[in-house]
Amino acid sequence: MFGRIAILGAGAIGLYYGTRLALAGNEVRFLVRGDLEAIRTRGIRVRTGDHVEVLFPAKACADANEIGPVDLVIITLKATANDQLARLLPPLLQPGTVVVTLQNGLGNETLLTPWVEPGRILGGLCFVACMRTAPAEVTCFHTGMITLGEFERPLGEQARAVARLLEGSGVVCRLVENLAEARWRKLVWNVPFNGLSIAAGGVTTDVICADPALTAEVRALMEEIRAAAKALGHDIPAAFAQRQYDVTPPMGPYQPSSLVDHLAGRPVEVEAIWGEALRQASQVGADTPRLALLYALLRSLDQRRRPSGL
Amino acid sequence: MFGRIAILGAGAIGLYYGTRLALAGNEVRFLVRGDLEAIRTRGIRVRTGDHVEVLFPAKACADANEIGPVDLVIITLKATANDQLARLLPPLLQPGTVVVTLQNGLGNETLLTPWVEPGRILGGLCFVACMRTAPAEVTCFHTGMITLGEFERPLGEQARAVARLLEGSGVVCRLVENLAEARWRKLVWNVPFNGLSIAAGGVTTDVICADPALTAEVRALMEEIRAAAKALGHDIPAAFAQRQYDVTPPMGPYQPSSLVDHLAGRPVEVEAIWGEALRQASQVGADTPRLALLYALLRSLDQRRRPSGL
């Protein structure tokens, strides 16, 4: 069903899933910027524990027109680079191209509608711990899974086909009836922990969990997200939030992905995570004062971090 | 009425008011730590515009027992050093000693009650822009005034006597019937601007005022402070908060005093300003979610700042 596949954006997530798909025999093209030469000359290296897999040759281009129309586009760009989509995406499309966004936060599917028929848009949430450890190299600490759903419609054949493709490449998939709810569920952890880890001074999650004032704010932010989700029609049980909290202390000194970006001087996905959550909450009249303050602070911190970090 | 006066804590505020009082002919002793040698050998220098005044000799001690009992103690310690009071204050007291705290935030008067009869406790708010620019040197950019009131009682003869003393030294005083309300009024500006200037990444007030998301948070925090004050019986008009906002943009790139401390690696008065406001608000059931989040963040930032700054 998916003869030609394009991976749009080759950070850790793009390199990892693209390599899985290619090693399983699929025809995969990587649309990349920074790592182009490294990928072309050395291929892509995926480290998982002591195990190293190499994809060579790996087909990478910097220009979407060199790739041309494909059957499946997997978007793994940082949401902060979404302004590049208008240039990068259209050359990859033909009638019937399915587009899956694996990006963080809310609103990434909607952003595709100028170019992609809504019925061809899918979204996925990556529960995976991997890092780009060198050019064209990704190290995977926890292979996790992808939660996959269709955009503003119940589960259908397209999501099942993508799941089969991914499962056939060794990627665990979970299908969800309601993609929007799945995205809001992920925010229950991401909004407090990714946000406070930056705003509280660049702290790992264990520092947050050891600080009673910050812990109380984590729980209050989780409640605001649950209330906003509920106002939007997504019923997230209190027990889900409790579990999201409970899994965190055992993670030890964990750096949420947004903190990793922030400390490296890279832009943080402030709009996709906090900004879009706040806007959707406000539209349905949900009261989210802590989310509003956290968003304003992260936006300001992000604006100030970038120049010094680059 | 006040034969002997002790200034407890000789940062900018202590050096400034102590020098004013001494130059007017009062007998003033400075209880200091860091600047002792500079004060003893060179006296205290107060710069105001092009004008320089020198107090020499200036009587300074590092040990409260060397000063002994006085008639008036003026406390100008940073509230973060309040744990030193048990050691510094008692040797200065005798029956009838009046104690005025000019410290920031809430709760500083209450802290004195283990040693000082409540009826002898006064509080003052300094509206002055001065900085310690060298050892034993203070530069005053705006002489401003002191707002003076009595602790948990209406205005009386003691506040009037202290005001006469200060006015006789060239310090403008304003007497207030309700000291607690005056302190809450000051928080209407200090809670948002001092707090956000640190939490938004070390920004001056003009940056806050130019950022719509941060400006909205300033106004929301001002409303939380008004609501908490109201629940405590202090009616602060909306027009007062509006004026507090309006005076800020013309101040240009101003660094609130807490930001100055934070950037210099000095402890910030987190408990006296945000912590105590939050505790008093919670006690009367006022809902202050933004204050709670800001407090938790500032507490964390302050804990992380200190070691690297010192």
Coordinates of C-alpha atoms in Angstrom, one line a residue:
Chain A
M1 CA 0.0 0.0 0.0
F2 CA 2.8 2.4 0.8
G3 CA 5.3 2.0 -2.0
R4 CA 7.3 5.2 -1.4
I5 CA 7.8 6.7 2.0
A6 CA 9.2 10.1 2.8
I7 CA 10.5 11.1 6.3
L8 CA 10.2 14.8 6.7
G9 CA 12.7 16.0 9.2
A10 CA 15.5 13.9 10.5
G11 CA 16.0 14.5 14.1
A12 CA 16.1 11.5 16.5
I13 CA 12.5 10.5 15.8
G14 CA 12.8 10.7 12.0
L15 CA 16.1 8.9 11.9
Y16 CA 14.9 6.2 14.2
Y17 CA 11.5 5.3 12.6
G18 CA 12.8 5.9 9.0
T19 CA 15.7 3.5 9.6
R20 CA 13.3 0.9 11.1
L21 CA 11.1 1.1 8.0
A22 CA 14.0 1.0 5.5
L23 CA 15.7 -1.9 7.2
A24 CA 12.4 -3.8 6.9
G25 CA 12.6 -3.4 3.1
N26 CA 10.5 -0.3 2.5
E27 CA 11.6 2.4 0.1
V28 CA 12.4 5.4 2.4
R29 CA 13.7 8.8 1.5
F30 CA 14.9 11.2 4.2
L31 CA 14.2 14.9 3.7
V32 CA 16.9 16.5 5.9
R33 CA 18.9 19.6 6.4
G34 CA 21.9 19.3 8.7
D35 CA 22.9 15.7 8.5
L36 CA 22.8 15.3 4.7
E37 CA 26.5 14.7 4.1
A38 CA 26.8 12.4 7.1
I39 CA 23.8 10.3 6.0
R40 CA 25.1 10.0 2.4
T41 CA 28.6 9.1 3.2
R42 CA 28.2 6.9 6.3
G43 CA 24.5 5.9 6.4
I44 CA 22.4 6.1 9.5
R45 CA 23.4 4.4 12.7
V46 CA 20.9 3.3 15.3
R47 CA 22.2 2.3 18.7
T48 CA 19.9 0.3 21.1
G49 CA 21.8 -0.9 24.1
D50 CA 24.9 -2.8 22.9
H51 CA 23.2 -3.4 19.5
V52 CA 24.1 -1.2 16.5
E53 CA 22.2 -1.2 13.2
V54 CA 23.5 0.6 10.2
L55 CA 21.3 1.7 7.2
F56 CA 23.6 2.1 4.2
P57 CA 23.1 3.4 1.7
A58 CA 20.4 5.7 3.1
K59 CA 18.6 7.9 0.6
A60 CA 18.6 11.5 1.8
C61 CA 17.9 14.8 0.1
A62 CA 17.7 18.4 1.2
D63 CA 15.3 19.3 -1.6
A64 CA 11.7 17.9 -1.5
N65 CA 11.6 18.2 -5.3
E66 CA 14.4 15.6 -5.6
I67 CA 12.2 13.2 -3.8
G68 CA 8.9 14.0 -5.5
P69 CA 5.5 12.5 -4.8
V70 CA 5.3 9.6 -2.4
D71 CA 2.6 7.4 -0.9
L72 CA 3.2 8.1 2.7
V73 CA 4.8 11.2 4.4
I74 CA 5.8 10.9 8.0
I75 CA 6.4 14.3 9.5
T76 CA 9.0 14.4 12.3
L77 CA 9.9 18.0 12.1
K78 CA 10.0 19.9 15.4
A79 CA 6.7 21.8 15.6
T80 CA 8.9 25.0 15.9
A81 CA 9.8 24.4 12.2
N82 CA 6.2 24.2 11.0
D83 CA 6.7 27.3 9.0
Q84 CA 8.9 25.2 6.6
L85 CA 6.0 22.9 5.7
A86 CA 4.7 25.1 2.9
R87 CA 8.0 24.7 1.2
L88 CA 8.8 21.1 2.1
L89 CA 5.5 19.3 2.0
P90 CA 3.7 20.0 -1.4
P91 CA 6.4 18.4 -3.7
L92 CA 5.9 15.1 -1.8
L93 CA 2.1 15.0 -2.4
Q94 CA 0.1 13.2 -5.0
P95 CA -3.6 12.3 -5.0
G96 CA -4.0 9.7 -2.2
T97 CA -0.8 10.5 -0.3
V98 CA -1.3 9.7 3.4
V99 CA 0.4 12.1 5.8
V100 CA 1.1 11.1 9.4
T101 CA 2.4 13.8 11.8
L102 CA 4.4 12.4 14.7
Q103 CA 5.0 15.9 16.2
N104 CA 4.4 17.0 19.7
G105 CA 1.5 19.0 21.1
L106 CA -1.7 20.1 19.6
G107 CA -2.7 21.5 16.2
N108 CA -0.2 19.9 14.0
E109 CA -2.8 17.9 12.0
T110 CA -4.9 21.1 11.5
L111 CA -1.8 22.9 10.1
L112 CA -1.7 20.3 7.2
T113 CA -5.2 21.0 5.9
P114 CA -4.1 23.7 3.4
W115 CA -2.2 21.0 1.4
V116 CA -3.7 17.6 2.5
E117 CA -7.3 16.4 2.3
P118 CA -8.4 16.0 6.0
G119 CA -9.4 12.4 5.3
R120 CA -5.7 11.6 4.5
I121 CA -4.3 13.1 7.7
L122 CA -3.3 10.9 10.6
G123 CA -1.5 11.7 13.8
G124 CA 0.8 9.7 16.1
L125 CA 2.2 10.1 19.5
C126 CA 5.7 8.7 20.1
F127 CA 6.4 7.2 23.5
V128 CA 10.0 6.5 22.9
A129 CA 13.3 7.7 24.5
C130 CA 15.8 8.4 21.8
M131 CA 18.4 11.0 21.2
R132 CA 20.5 12.2 18.2
T133 CA 23.9 11.4 19.6
A134 CA 26.0 12.4 16.5
P135 CA 25.3 13.4 12.9
A136 CA 23.2 10.6 11.3
E137 CA 23.3 8.6 14.6
V138 CA 20.5 8.0 17.0
T139 CA 20.7 6.2 20.3
C140 CA 17.5 4.6 21.6
F141 CA 17.1 4.1 25.3
H142 CA 13.6 2.8 25.3
T143 CA 11.8 1.7 22.1
G144 CA 8.4 2.3 23.5
M145 CA 5.5 2.6 21.0
I146 CA 3.5 4.8 18.7
T147 CA -0.1 5.7 19.5
L148 CA -1.9 6.3 16.2
G149 CA -5.2 7.8 15.2
E150 CA -7.0 9.5 12.4
F151 CA -7.6 13.3 12.2
E152 CA -11.1 14.3 13.5
R153 CA -12.7 10.9 12.6
P154 CA -12.9 7.5 14.1
L155 CA -10.3 4.9 13.5
G156 CA -10.3 3.6 9.9
E157 CA -8.4 1.5 7.3
Q158 CA -5.7 4.1 6.8
A159 CA -4.5 4.0 10.4
R160 CA -4.7 0.2 10.4
A161 CA -2.5 0.2 7.2
V162 CA 0.1 2.5 8.8
A163 CA 0.1 0.4 12.0
R164 CA 0.7 -2.8 10.0
L165 CA 3.5 -1.1 8.1
L166 CA 5.1 0.1 11.4
E167 CA 4.5 -3.2 13.2
G168 CA 6.1 -5.0 10.2
S169 CA 9.2 -2.9 10.9
G170 CA 9.3 -3.8 14.6
V171 CA 7.6 -0.7 15.9
V172 CA 4.9 -1.4 18.5
C173 CA 1.7 0.5 17.6
R174 CA -1.5 1.2 19.5
L175 CA -4.5 2.4 17.7
V176 CA -6.8 5.0 19.3
E177 CA -10.4 5.9 18.3
N178 CA -9.9 9.5 19.4
L179 CA -6.7 11.1 18.4
A180 CA -7.5 14.5 20.0
E181 CA -8.1 12.9 23.3
A182 CA -4.9 10.9 23.1
R183 CA -3.0 14.2 22.5
W184 CA -4.7 15.8 25.5
R185 CA -3.8 12.8 27.6
K186 CA -0.1 13.3 26.7
L187 CA -0.4 16.9 27.8
V188 CA -1.3 15.8 31.3
W189 CA 2.4 14.9 31.7
N190 CA 4.0 17.2 29.2
V191 CA 2.5 20.5 30.3
P192 CA 3.6 20.4 33.9
F193 CA 6.9 18.4 33.7
N194 CA 8.3 19.8 30.4
G195 CA 7.2 23.3 31.5
L196 CA 8.3 23.4 35.1
S197 CA 11.6 21.7 34.3
I198 CA 12.4 24.8 32.3
A199 CA 10.7 27.6 34.3
A200 CA 11.9 26.4 37.7
G201 CA 15.5 26.9 36.5
G202 CA 16.5 24.0 34.3
V203 CA 15.7 21.1 36.7
T204 CA 15.3 17.4 36.1
T205 CA 12.0 15.7 37.1
D206 CA 13.4 14.3 40.3
V207 CA 14.0 17.9 41.6
I208 CA 10.4 18.8 40.8
C209 CA 9.1 15.6 42.6
A210 CA 11.3 16.4 45.7
D211 CA 9.9 20.0 46.0
P212 CA 6.5 20.1 47.7
A213 CA 5.6 23.5 46.2
L214 CA 6.5 22.4 42.7
T215 CA 4.8 19.0 43.2
A216 CA 1.6 20.8 44.2
E217 CA 1.8 22.9 41.0
V218 CA 2.3 19.7 38.9
R219 CA -0.9 18.3 40.3
A220 CA -2.8 21.6 39.9
L221 CA -1.6 21.9 36.2
M222 CA -2.7 18.3 35.6
E223 CA -6.1 19.3 36.9
E224 CA -6.3 22.3 34.6
I225 CA -5.5 20.1 31.6
R226 CA -8.1 17.6 32.7
A227 CA -10.7 20.3 33.1
A228 CA -9.8 21.9 29.7
A229 CA -9.9 18.4 28.0
K230 CA -13.3 17.8 29.6
A231 CA -14.7 21.1 28.3
L232 CA -13.5 20.0 24.9
G233 CA -15.4 16.7 25.3
H234 CA -12.5 14.4 26.4
D235 CA -13.0 12.7 29.7
I236 CA -9.6 12.0 31.2
P237 CA -10.0 10.1 34.5
A238 CA -8.4 11.4 37.7
A239 CA -6.7 8.0 38.0
F240 CA -5.0 8.6 34.7
A241 CA -3.4 11.8 36.0
Q242 CA -2.4 10.0 39.2
R243 CA -0.6 7.3 37.2
Q244 CA 1.1 9.9 35.1
Y245 CA 2.4 11.4 38.3
D246 CA 3.3 8.1 39.9
V247 CA 5.5 6.9 37.0
T248 CA 7.7 10.0 37.3
P249 CA 9.7 9.7 40.6
P250 CA 11.0 6.3 39.5
M251 CA 12.4 7.9 36.3
G252 CA 15.1 9.6 38.4
P253 CA 16.9 12.7 37.1
Y254 CA 15.1 12.8 33.8
Q255 CA 15.4 15.7 31.4
P256 CA 12.1 16.2 29.5
S257 CA 12.6 16.8 25.8
S258 CA 11.7 20.4 26.0
L259 CA 14.4 21.0 28.7
V260 CA 16.9 19.2 26.5
D261 CA 16.1 21.6 23.7
H262 CA 16.2 24.6 26.0
L263 CA 19.5 23.7 27.6
A264 CA 21.0 23.2 24.1
G265 CA 19.8 26.6 23.1
R266 CA 17.3 25.2 20.6
P267 CA 13.8 26.5 20.3
V268 CA 11.2 24.9 22.5
E269 CA 7.8 23.8 21.2
V270 CA 6.1 26.4 23.3
E271 CA 3.2 27.1 20.9
A272 CA 2.4 23.5 20.0
I273 CA 2.4 22.4 23.7
W274 CA 1.4 25.2 26.0
G275 CA 0.2 27.9 23.5
E276 CA -2.2 25.7 21.6
A277 CA -3.5 24.0 24.8
L278 CA -4.3 27.5 26.2
R279 CA -6.0 28.7 23.1
Q280 CA -8.2 25.6 22.8
A281 CA -9.0 25.8 26.5
S282 CA -9.9 29.5 26.2
Q283 CA -12.2 28.8 23.2
V284 CA -14.4 26.6 25.3
G285 CA -14.2 28.9 28.4
A286 CA -12.1 26.6 30.5
D287 CA -10.3 28.4 33.3
T288 CA -6.5 27.6 33.2
P289 CA -4.7 30.4 35.1
R290 CA -1.6 28.3 35.8
L291 CA -1.3 27.2 32.2
A292 CA -1.6 30.9 31.1
L293 CA 1.2 32.0 33.4
L294 CA 3.4 29.1 32.5
Y295 CA 2.9 29.7 28.8
A296 CA 3.7 33.4 29.1
L297 CA 6.9 32.6 31.1
L298 CA 8.0 29.8 28.7
R299 CA 7.4 32.1 25.7
S300 CA 9.6 34.8 27.2
L301 CA 12.3 32.3 28.3
D302 CA 12.4 30.8 24.8
Q303 CA 12.8 34.1 23.2
R304 CA 15.7 35.0 25.4
R305 CA 17.3 31.6 25.2
R306 CA 17.7 31.2 21.5
P307 CA 20.2 33.9 20.7
S308 CA 22.6 33.0 23.5
G309 CA 22.3 29.3 22.8
L310 CA 23.0 29.4 19.0
Chain B
M1 CA 12.2 61.3 72.3
F2 CA 14.7 59.1 70.5
G3 CA 18.1 59.8 72.1
R4 CA 19.9 56.8 70.7
I5 CA 19.1 55.2 67.4
A6 CA 20.4 51.9 66.0
I7 CA 20.3 51.0 62.3
L8 CA 20.1 47.2 62.0
G9 CA 21.5 46.2 58.7
A10 CA 23.5 48.6 56.5
G11 CA 22.6 47.9 52.9
A12 CA 21.5 50.8 50.7
I13 CA 18.4 51.6 52.8
G14 CA 20.2 51.4 56.1
L15 CA 23.1 53.5 55.0
Y16 CA 20.9 56.1 53.4
Y17 CA 18.4 56.7 56.2
G18 CA 20.9 56.2 59.0
T19 CA 23.2 58.9 57.4
R20 CA 20.2 61.3 57.0
L21 CA 19.4 60.9 60.7
A22 CA 23.0 61.3 61.8
L23 CA 23.7 64.3 59.6
A24 CA 20.6 66.0 61.2
G25 CA 22.3 65.7 64.6
N26 CA 20.9 62.4 66.0
E27 CA 23.0 59.8 67.7
V28 CA 23.0 56.9 65.3
R29 CA 24.9 53.6 65.5
F30 CA 25.1 51.3 62.5
L31 CA 25.0 47.5 63.2
V32 CA 26.8 46.1 60.1
R33 CA 28.6 43.2 58.9
G34 CA 30.4 43.6 55.5
D35 CA 31.2 47.4 55.4
L36 CA 32.5 47.8 58.9
E37 CA 36.1 48.7 58.1
A38 CA 35.1 51.0 55.2
I39 CA 32.6 52.8 57.4
R40 CA 35.1 53.2 60.2
T41 CA 38.0 54.4 58.1
R42 CA 36.2 56.5 55.5
G43 CA 32.7 57.2 56.9
I44 CA 29.6 56.9 54.8
R45 CA 29.2 58.6 51.5
V46 CA 25.7 59.4 50.1
R47 CA 25.5 60.5 46.5
T48 CA 22.4 62.2 45.2
G49 CA 22.8 63.6 41.7
D50 CA 26.0 65.7 41.7
H51 CA 25.7 66.2 45.4
V52 CA 27.9 64.1 47.8
E53 CA 27.4 64.1 51.6
V54 CA 29.9 62.4 53.9
L55 CA 29.1 61.2 57.4
F56 CA 32.4 61.0 59.2
P57 CA 33.0 59.7 61.7
A58 CA 30.2 57.2 61.5
K59 CA 29.7 54.9 64.4
A60 CA 29.5 51.3 63.3
C61 CA 29.8 48.0 65.1
A62 CA 29.5 44.3 64.1
D63 CA 28.3 43.3 67.6
A64 CA 25.0 44.4 68.9
N65 CA 26.3 44.2 72.5
E66 CA 28.8 47.0 71.7
I67 CA 25.9 49.2 70.9
G68 CA 23.7 48.1 73.7
P69 CA 20.1 49.4 74.5
V70 CA 18.8 52.2 72.3
D71 CA 15.5 54.2 72.1
L72 CA 14.8 53.4 68.5
V73 CA 15.8 50.5 66.3
I74 CA 15.3 50.8 62.5
I75 CA 15.5 47.4 60.9
T76 CA 16.8 47.5 57.3
L77 CA 18.1 43.9 57.1
K78 CA 17.0 42.0 54.0
A79 CA 14.1 39.8 55.0
T80 CA 16.1 36.8 53.9
A81 CA 18.4 37.5 56.9
N82 CA 15.6 37.5 59.5
D83 CA 17.0 34.4 61.1
Q84 CA 19.8 36.7 62.4
L85 CA 17.3 38.9 64.4
A86 CA 17.3 36.6 67.5
R87 CA 21.0 37.3 67.8
L88 CA 21.1 41.0 66.7
L89 CA 18.0 42.5 68.1
P90 CA 17.8 41.7 71.9
P91 CA 21.0 43.5 73.0
L92 CA 19.5 46.7 71.4
L93 CA 16.3 46.6 73.5
Q94 CA 15.3 48.2 76.7
P95 CA 11.8 48.9 78.1
G96 CA 10.2 51.4 75.8
T97 CA 12.4 50.8 72.8
V98 CA 10.5 51.5 69.6
V99 CA 11.3 49.2 66.7
V100 CA 10.5 50.2 63.1
T101 CA 10.9 47.6 60.3
L102 CA 11.5 49.1 56.9
Q103 CA 11.8 45.6 55.3
N104 CA 9.9 44.4 52.2
G105 CA 6.9 42.2 52.1
L106 CA 4.6 40.8 54.7
G107 CA 5.1 39.3 58.2
N108 CA 8.2 41.3 59.3
E109 CA 6.4 43.0 62.1
T110 CA 4.9 39.7 63.4
L111 CA 8.4 38.2 63.5
L112 CA 9.5 40.8 66.0
T113 CA 6.9 39.9 68.6
P114 CA 9.0 37.3 70.5
W115 CA 11.3 40.2 71.6
V116 CA 9.3 43.4 71.2
E117 CA 5.9 44.3 72.8
P118 CA 3.5 44.7 69.8
G119 CA 2.6 48.2 70.9
R120 CA 6.1 49.3 70.3
I121 CA 6.3 47.8 66.8
L122 CA 6.0 50.0 63.7
G123 CA 6.4 49.3 60.0
G124 CA 7.4 51.4 57.1
L125 CA 7.5 51.0 53.3
C126 CA 10.4 52.7 51.5
F127 CA 9.5 54.3 48.2
V128 CA 13.1 55.2 47.3
A129 CA 15.5 54.3 44.6
C130 CA 19.0 53.9 46.0
M131 CA 21.8 51.4 45.6
R132 CA 24.9 50.5 47.5
T133 CA 27.5 51.5 44.8
A134 CA 30.6 50.8 46.8
P135 CA 31.5 49.7 50.4
A136 CA 30.0 52.4 52.7
E137 CA 28.6 54.3 49.7
V138 CA 25.0 54.6 48.6
T139 CA 23.8 56.4 45.5
C140 CA 20.3 57.7 45.6
F141 CA 18.5 58.1 42.3
H142 CA 15.1 59.1 43.7
T143 CA 14.7 60.2 47.4
G144 CA 11.0 59.3 47.4
M145 CA 9.4 58.8 50.8
I146 CA 8.6 56.4 53.6
T147 CA 5.0 55.3 54.4
L148 CA 4.8 54.7 58.1
G149 CA 2.2 52.9 60.2
E150 CA 1.7 51.1 63.5
F151 CA 1.5 47.3 63.9
E152 CA -2.1 46.0 64.1
R153 CA -3.4 49.2 65.6
P154 CA -4.5 52.6 64.3
L155 CA -2.0 55.5 63.9
G156 CA -0.8 56.8 67.2
E157 CA 1.8 59.1 68.8
Q158 CA 4.7 56.7 68.2
A159 CA 4.3 56.8 64.4
R160 CA 3.9 60.5 64.6
A161 CA 7.1 60.8 66.6
V162 CA 9.1 58.7 64.2
A163 CA 7.7 60.7 61.3
R164 CA 8.8 64.0 63.0
L165 CA 12.2 62.5 63.5
L166 CA 12.5 61.5 59.9
E167 CA 11.0 64.7 58.5
G168 CA 13.5 66.6 60.6
S169 CA 16.2 64.7 58.8
G170 CA 14.8 65.6 55.3
V171 CA 13.0 62.4 54.7
V172 CA 9.4 62.7 53.4
C173 CA 7.0 60.6 55.5
R174 CA 3.4 59.7 54.9
L175 CA 1.4 58.2 57.8
V176 CA -1.1 55.5 57.2
E177 CA -4.0 54.3 59.4
N178 CA -3.7 50.7 58.2
L179 CA -0.2 49.4 57.9
A180 CA -1.3 46.0 56.7
E181 CA -3.3 47.5 53.9
A182 CA -0.4 49.7 52.8
R183 CA 1.8 46.5 52.6
W184 CA -0.8 44.7 50.5
R185 CA -1.0 47.8 48.2
K186 CA 2.7 47.6 47.7
L187 CA 2.4 44.0 46.7
V188 CA 0.1 45.0 43.8
W189 CA 3.2 46.1 42.0
N190 CA 5.9 44.0 43.6
V191 CA 4.3 40.5 43.2
P192 CA 3.9 40.7 39.4
F193 CA 6.8 42.9 38.4
N194 CA 9.5 41.7 40.8
G195 CA 8.4 38.1 40.3
L196 CA 8.0 38.0 36.5
S197 CA 11.2 39.9 35.9
I198 CA 13.0 36.9 37.4
A199 CA 10.8 34.1 36.2
A200 CA 10.5 35.3 32.6
G201 CA 14.3 35.1 32.3
G202 CA 15.8 38.1 34.0
V203 CA 14.0 40.8 32.1
T204 CA 13.5 44.5 32.9
T205 CA 10.0 45.9 33.3
D206 CA 9.9 47.4 29.8
V207 CA 10.3 43.9 28.4
I208 CA 7.3 42.7 30.4
C209 CA 5.2 45.7 29.4
A210 CA 6.1 45.1 25.7
D211 CA 5.0 41.4 25.8
P212 CA 1.2 41.0 25.6
A213 CA 1.2 37.6 27.3
L214 CA 3.3 38.8 30.2
T215 CA 1.3 42.0 30.5
A216 CA -1.9 39.9 30.8
E217 CA -0.3 37.9 33.6
V218 CA 0.7 41.2 35.4
R219 CA -2.9 42.3 35.4
A220 CA -4.2 38.9 36.4
L221 CA -1.6 38.7 39.3
M222 CA -2.7 42.3 40.4
E223 CA -6.3 41.1 40.5
E224 CA -5.3 38.0 42.6
I225 CA -3.5 40.3 45.1
R226 CA -6.6 42.7 45.2
A227 CA -8.9 39.7 45.8
A228 CA -6.7 38.3 48.5
A229 CA -6.4 41.7 50.2
K230 CA -10.1 42.1 50.0
A231 CA -10.6 38.7 51.7
L232 CA -8.3 40.0 54.4
G233 CA -10.4 43.1 54.8
H234 CA -8.4 45.5 52.7
D235 CA -10.3 47.1 49.9
I236 CA -7.8 48.1 47.2
P237 CA -9.7 49.9 44.3
A238 CA -9.2 48.7 40.8
A239 CA -8.1 52.2 39.9
F240 CA -5.1 51.8 42.3
A241 CA -4.0 48.7 40.4
Q242 CA -4.5 50.5 37.1
R243 CA -2.3 53.4 38.3
Q244 CA 0.4 50.9 39.5
Y245 CA 0.4 49.5 36.0
D246 CA 0.4 52.8 34.3
V247 CA 3.4 54.2 36.0
T248 CA 5.6 51.3 34.9
P249 CA 6.1 51.7 31.1
P250 CA 7.5 55.3 31.6
M251 CA 10.1 53.8 34.0
G252 CA 11.9 52.3 31.0
P253 CA 14.3 49.4 31.4
Y254 CA 13.9 49.2 35.2
Q255 CA 15.3 46.3 37.2
P256 CA 13.1 45.5 40.2
S257 CA 15.1 45.1 43.4
S258 CA 14.4 41.4 43.5
L259 CA 15.9 41.0 40.0
V260 CA 18.9 43.0 41.1
D261 CA 19.5 40.6 43.9
H262 CA 18.8 37.6 41.7
L263 CA 21.2 38.7 39.0
A264 CA 23.9 39.4 41.6
G265 CA 23.5 35.9 43.0
R266 CA 22.1 37.2 46.3
P267 CA 19.1 35.6 48.0
V268 CA 15.7 37.0 46.9
E269 CA 13.0 37.9 49.5
V270 CA 10.8 35.0 48.2
E271 CA 9.1 34.2 51.5
A272 CA 8.5 37.7 52.6
I273 CA 6.9 38.8 49.3
W274 CA 5.3 35.8 47.5
G275 CA 5.4 33.1 50.2
E276 CA 3.7 35.2 53.0
A277 CA 1.2 36.7 50.6
L278 CA 0.2 33.2 49.5
R279 CA 0.0 31.9 53.0
Q280 CA -2.2 34.8 54.2
A281 CA -4.4 34.4 51.1
S282 CA -4.8 30.7 51.7
Q283 CA -5.7 31.2 55.3
V284 CA -8.8 33.3 54.3
G285 CA -9.6 31.0 51.3
A286 CA -8.7 33.4 48.6
D287 CA -8.0 31.6 45.3
T288 CA -4.5 32.7 44.0
P289 CA -3.4 30.1 41.4
R290 CA -1.0 32.4 39.6
L291 CA 0.6 33.5 42.9
A292 CA 1.0 29.9 43.9
L293 CA 2.8 28.9 40.7
L294 CA 5.0 32.0 40.7
Y295 CA 6.0 31.4 44.3
A296 CA 6.9 27.8 43.6
L297 CA 9.0 28.8 40.6
L298 CA 10.8 31.7 42.4
R299 CA 11.5 29.5 45.3
S300 CA 13.1 26.9 43.0
L301 CA 15.0 29.6 41.0
D302 CA 16.3 31.2 44.2
Q303 CA 17.6 27.8 45.6
R304 CA 19.4 27.2 42.4
R305 CA 20.8 30.8 42.0
R306 CA 22.4 31.2 45.3
P307 CA 25.3 28.7 45.1
S308 CA 26.4 29.7 41.6
G309 CA 26.1 33.4 42.5
L310 CA 28.2 33.4 45.6

